[in-house]
PDB file of C-alpha atoms in Angstrom:
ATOM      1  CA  UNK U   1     112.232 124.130 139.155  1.00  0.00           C
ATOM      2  CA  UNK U   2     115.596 125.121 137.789  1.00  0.00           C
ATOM      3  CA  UNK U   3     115.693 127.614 134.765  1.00  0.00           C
ATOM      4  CA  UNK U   4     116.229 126.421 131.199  1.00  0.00           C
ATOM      5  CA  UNK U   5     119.909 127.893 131.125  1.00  0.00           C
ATOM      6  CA  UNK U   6     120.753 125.827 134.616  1.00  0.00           C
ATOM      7  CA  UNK U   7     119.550 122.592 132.765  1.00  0.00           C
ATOM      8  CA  UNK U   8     121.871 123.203 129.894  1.00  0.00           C
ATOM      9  CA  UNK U   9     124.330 123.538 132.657  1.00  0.00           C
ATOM     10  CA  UNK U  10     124.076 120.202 134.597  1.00  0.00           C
ATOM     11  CA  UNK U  11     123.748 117.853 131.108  1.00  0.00           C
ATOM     12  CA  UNK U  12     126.799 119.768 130.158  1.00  0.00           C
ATOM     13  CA  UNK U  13     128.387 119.011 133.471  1.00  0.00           C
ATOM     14  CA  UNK U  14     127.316 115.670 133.270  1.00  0.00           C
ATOM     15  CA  UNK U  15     129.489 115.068 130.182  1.00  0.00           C
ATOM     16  CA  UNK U  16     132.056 116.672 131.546  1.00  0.00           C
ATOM     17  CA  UNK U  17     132.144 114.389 134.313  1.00  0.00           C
ATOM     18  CA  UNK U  18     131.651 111.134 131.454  1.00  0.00           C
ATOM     19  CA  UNK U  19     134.179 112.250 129.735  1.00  0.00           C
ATOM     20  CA  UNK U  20     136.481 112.138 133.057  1.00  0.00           C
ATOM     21  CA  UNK U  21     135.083 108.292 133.494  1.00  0.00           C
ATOM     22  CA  UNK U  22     133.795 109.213 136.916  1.00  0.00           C
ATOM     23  CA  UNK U  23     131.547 106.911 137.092  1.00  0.00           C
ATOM     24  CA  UNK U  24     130.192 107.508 140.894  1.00  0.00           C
ATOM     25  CA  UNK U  25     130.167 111.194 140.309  1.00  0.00           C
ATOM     26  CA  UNK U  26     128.260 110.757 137.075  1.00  0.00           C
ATOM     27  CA  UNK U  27     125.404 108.757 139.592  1.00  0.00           C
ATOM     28  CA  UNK U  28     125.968 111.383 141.869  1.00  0.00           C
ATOM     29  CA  UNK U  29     123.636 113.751 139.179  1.00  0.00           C
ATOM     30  CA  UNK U  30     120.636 112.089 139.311  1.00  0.00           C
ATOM     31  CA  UNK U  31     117.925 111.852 141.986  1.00  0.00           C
ATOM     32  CA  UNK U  32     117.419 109.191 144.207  1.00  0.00           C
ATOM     33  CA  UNK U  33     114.927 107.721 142.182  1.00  0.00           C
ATOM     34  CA  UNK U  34     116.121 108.895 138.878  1.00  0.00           C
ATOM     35  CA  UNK U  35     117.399 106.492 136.170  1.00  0.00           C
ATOM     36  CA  UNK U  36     119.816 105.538 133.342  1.00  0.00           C
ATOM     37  CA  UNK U  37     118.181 103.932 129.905  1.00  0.00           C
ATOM     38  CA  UNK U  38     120.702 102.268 127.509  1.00  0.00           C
ATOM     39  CA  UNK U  39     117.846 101.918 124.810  1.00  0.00           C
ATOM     40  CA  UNK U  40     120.259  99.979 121.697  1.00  0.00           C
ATOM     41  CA  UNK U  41     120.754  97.491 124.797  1.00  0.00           C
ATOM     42  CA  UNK U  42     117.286  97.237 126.561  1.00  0.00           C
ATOM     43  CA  UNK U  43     119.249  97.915 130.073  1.00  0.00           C
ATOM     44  CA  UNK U  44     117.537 100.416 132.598  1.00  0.00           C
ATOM     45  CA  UNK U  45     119.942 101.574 135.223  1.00  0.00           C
ATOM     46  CA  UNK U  46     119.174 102.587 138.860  1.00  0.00           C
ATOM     47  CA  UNK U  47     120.888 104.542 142.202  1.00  0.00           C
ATOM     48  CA  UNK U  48     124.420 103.700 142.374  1.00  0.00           C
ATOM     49  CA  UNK U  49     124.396 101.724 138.954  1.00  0.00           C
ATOM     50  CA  UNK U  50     123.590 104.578 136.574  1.00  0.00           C
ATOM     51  CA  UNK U  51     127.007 105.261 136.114  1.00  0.00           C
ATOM     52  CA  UNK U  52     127.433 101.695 135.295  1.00  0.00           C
ATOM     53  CA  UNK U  53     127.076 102.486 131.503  1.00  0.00           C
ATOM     54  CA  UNK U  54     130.252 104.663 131.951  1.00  0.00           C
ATOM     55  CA  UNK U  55     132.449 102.118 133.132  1.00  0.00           C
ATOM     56  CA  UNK U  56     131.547 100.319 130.478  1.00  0.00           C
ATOM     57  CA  UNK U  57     131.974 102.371 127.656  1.00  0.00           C
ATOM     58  CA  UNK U  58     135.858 103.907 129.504  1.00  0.00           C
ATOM     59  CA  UNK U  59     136.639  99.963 129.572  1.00  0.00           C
ATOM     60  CA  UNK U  60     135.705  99.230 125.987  1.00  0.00           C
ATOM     61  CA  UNK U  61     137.007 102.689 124.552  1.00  0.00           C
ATOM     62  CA  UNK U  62     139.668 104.118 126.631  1.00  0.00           C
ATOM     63  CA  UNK U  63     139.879 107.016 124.426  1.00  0.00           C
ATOM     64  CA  UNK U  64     136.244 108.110 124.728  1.00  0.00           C
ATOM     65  CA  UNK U  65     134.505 111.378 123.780  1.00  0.00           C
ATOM     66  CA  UNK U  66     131.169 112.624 123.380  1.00  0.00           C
ATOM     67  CA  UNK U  67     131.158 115.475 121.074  1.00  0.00           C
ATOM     68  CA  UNK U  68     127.626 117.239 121.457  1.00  0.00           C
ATOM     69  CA  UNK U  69     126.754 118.443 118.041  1.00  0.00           C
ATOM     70  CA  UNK U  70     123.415 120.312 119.564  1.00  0.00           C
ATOM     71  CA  UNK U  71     121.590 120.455 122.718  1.00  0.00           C
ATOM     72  CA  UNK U  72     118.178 121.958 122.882  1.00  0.00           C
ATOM     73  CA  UNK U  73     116.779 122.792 126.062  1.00  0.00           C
ATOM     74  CA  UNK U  74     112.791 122.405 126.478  1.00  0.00           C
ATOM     75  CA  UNK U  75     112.113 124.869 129.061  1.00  0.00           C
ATOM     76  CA  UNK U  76     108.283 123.667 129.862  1.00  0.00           C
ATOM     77  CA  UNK U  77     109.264 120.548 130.233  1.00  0.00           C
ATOM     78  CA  UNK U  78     111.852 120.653 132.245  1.00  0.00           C
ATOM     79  CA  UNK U  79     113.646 118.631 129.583  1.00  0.00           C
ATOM     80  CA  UNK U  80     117.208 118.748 127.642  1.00  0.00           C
ATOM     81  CA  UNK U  81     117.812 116.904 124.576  1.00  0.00           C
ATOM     82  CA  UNK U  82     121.392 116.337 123.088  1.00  0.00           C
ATOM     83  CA  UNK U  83     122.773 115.152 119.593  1.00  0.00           C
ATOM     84  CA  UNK U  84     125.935 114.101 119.926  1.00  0.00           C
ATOM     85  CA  UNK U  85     128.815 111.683 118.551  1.00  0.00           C
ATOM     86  CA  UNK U  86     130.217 108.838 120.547  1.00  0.00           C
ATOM     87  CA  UNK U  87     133.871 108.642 118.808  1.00  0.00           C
ATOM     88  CA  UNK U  88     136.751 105.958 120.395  1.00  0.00           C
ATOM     89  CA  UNK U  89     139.120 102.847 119.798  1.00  0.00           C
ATOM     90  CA  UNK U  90     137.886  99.696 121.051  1.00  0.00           C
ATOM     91  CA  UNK U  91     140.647  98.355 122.796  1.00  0.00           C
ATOM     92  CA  UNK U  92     138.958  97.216 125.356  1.00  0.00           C
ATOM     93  CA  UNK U  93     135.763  94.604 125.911  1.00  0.00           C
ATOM     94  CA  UNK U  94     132.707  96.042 125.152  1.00  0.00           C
ATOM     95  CA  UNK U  95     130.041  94.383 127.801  1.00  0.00           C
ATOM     96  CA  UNK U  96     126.753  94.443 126.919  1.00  0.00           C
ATOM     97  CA  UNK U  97     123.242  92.534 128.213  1.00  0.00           C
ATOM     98  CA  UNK U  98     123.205  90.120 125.468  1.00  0.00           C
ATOM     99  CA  UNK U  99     126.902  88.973 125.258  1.00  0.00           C
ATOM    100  CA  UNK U 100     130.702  90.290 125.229  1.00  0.00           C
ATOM    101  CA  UNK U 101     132.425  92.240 122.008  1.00  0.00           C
ATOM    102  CA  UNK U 102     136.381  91.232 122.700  1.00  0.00           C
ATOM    103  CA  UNK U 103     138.368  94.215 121.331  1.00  0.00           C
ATOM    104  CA  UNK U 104     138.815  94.685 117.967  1.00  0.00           C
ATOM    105  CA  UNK U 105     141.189  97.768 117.785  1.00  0.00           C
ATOM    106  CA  UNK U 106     138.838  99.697 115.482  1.00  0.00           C
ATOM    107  CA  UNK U 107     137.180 103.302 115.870  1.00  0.00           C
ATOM    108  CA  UNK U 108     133.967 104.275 115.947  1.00  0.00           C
ATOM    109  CA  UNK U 109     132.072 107.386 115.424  1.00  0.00           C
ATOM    110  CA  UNK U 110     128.422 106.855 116.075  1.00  0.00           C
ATOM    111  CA  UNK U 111     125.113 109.246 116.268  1.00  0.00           C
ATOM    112  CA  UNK U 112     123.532 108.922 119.275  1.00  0.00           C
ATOM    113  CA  UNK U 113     120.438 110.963 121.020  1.00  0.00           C
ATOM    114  CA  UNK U 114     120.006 111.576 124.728  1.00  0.00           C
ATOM    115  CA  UNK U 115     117.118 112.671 126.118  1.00  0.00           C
ATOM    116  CA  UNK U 116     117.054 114.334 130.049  1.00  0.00           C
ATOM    117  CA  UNK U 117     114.171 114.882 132.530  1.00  0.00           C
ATOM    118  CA  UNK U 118     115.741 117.239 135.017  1.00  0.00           C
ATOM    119  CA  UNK U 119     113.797 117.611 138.788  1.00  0.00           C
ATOM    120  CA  UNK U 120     115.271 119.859 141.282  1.00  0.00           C
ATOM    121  CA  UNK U 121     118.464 120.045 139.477  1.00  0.00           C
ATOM    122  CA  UNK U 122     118.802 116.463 139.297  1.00  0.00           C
ATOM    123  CA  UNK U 123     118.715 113.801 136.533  1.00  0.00           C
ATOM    124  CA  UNK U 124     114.997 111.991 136.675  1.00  0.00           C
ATOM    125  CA  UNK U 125     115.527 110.017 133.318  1.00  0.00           C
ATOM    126  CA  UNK U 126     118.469 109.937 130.776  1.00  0.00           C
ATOM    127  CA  UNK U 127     117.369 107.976 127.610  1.00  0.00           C
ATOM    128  CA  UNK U 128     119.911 107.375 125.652  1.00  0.00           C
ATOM    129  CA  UNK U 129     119.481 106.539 121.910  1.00  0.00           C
ATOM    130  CA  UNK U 130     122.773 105.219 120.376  1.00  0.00           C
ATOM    131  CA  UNK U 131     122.836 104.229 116.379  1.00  0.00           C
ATOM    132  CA  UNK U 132     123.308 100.405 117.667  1.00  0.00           C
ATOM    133  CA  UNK U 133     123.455  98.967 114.032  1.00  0.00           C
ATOM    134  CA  UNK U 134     126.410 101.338 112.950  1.00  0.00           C
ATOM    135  CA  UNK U 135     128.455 100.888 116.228  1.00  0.00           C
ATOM    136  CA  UNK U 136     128.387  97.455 115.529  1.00  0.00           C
ATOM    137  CA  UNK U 137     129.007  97.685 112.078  1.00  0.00           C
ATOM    138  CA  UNK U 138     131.947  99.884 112.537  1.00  0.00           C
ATOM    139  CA  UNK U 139     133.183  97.645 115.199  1.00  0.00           C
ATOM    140  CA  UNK U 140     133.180  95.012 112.255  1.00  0.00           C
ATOM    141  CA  UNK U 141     130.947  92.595 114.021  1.00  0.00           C
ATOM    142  CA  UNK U 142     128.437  93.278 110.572  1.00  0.00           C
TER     143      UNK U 142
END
C-alpha cells in the first residue's frame, strides 16, 4: 500500500501528464482493471479508454488547465480527493454521450471534484465531478 505522501504524488503526476494531453500515458496510471467516471456525462471509462476523456477535453479546449485549488489525501483509505478548476477556450467540439457542442469561442472556468482510489500505486477509480450546469452555461448553450 503506498504512503499518503506517494498518493499525493501520482494524482499530481497524473495532471501533469493531462495537462500535457497524453492521453495513453494518462491510461497508463491506472490498473488494469481500474476506471475513469465522467459523472456530469454518465460515461464510465475502461483500460485503454480512460484517457479517452482527455482527448476530449484537449480537442474541445486546446488551451486546457486544471488548476488544483486543494487536494486532501485520505491516508486510511487509500484515497485522494482534489478541488480544482477546469479553465479553457472552446475552440474546438466538445463531444459528449448525449450529443456534440460545435465551438463557440468562449472560456470557461468551472469547479469540478475528483475523487481517486489508489491500489498499488495505481489509479482503481477516478470520479470526476464537474459543475455540468455552469460549463454549459458559460459555454452559452443556457
Amino acid at each position: 500500500m503506498a504512503n499518503n505522501q506517494s498518493n499525493e504524488q501520482i494524482i499530481r503526476h497524473l495532471y501533469e501528464v493531462a495537462e500535457r494531453q497524453d492521453s495513453k500515458a494518462f491510461a497508463s496510471l491506472f490498473a488494469d482493471d481500474g476506471y475513469f467516471w465522467d459523472v456530469s456525462a454518465d460515461k464510465k471509462y475502461y483500460g485503454k479508454d480512460t484517457g479517452t476523456v482527455v482527448d476530449i477535453y484537449a480537442t474541445a479546449f486546446p488551451d486546457m488547465h486544471r488548476e488544483l485549488l486543494r487536494v486532501y489525501p485520505a491516508d486510511a483509505q487509500n484515497m485522494v480527493i482534489v478541488e480544482l478548476s477546469l479553465n479553457g477556450t472552446h475552440n474546438g467540439p466538445l463531444v459528449l454521450p448525449s450529443g456534440t457542442i460545435p465551438a463557440t469561442g468562449k472560456r470557461m472556468v468551472t469547479p469540478c471534484a475528483d475523487f481517486f482510489l489508489l491500489e498499488n500505486g495505481k489509479v482503481k477509480f477516478f470520479h470526476c465531478y464537474t459543475a455540468a450546469t455552469v460549463l454549459l452555461k458559460q459555454l452559452g448553450v443556457f
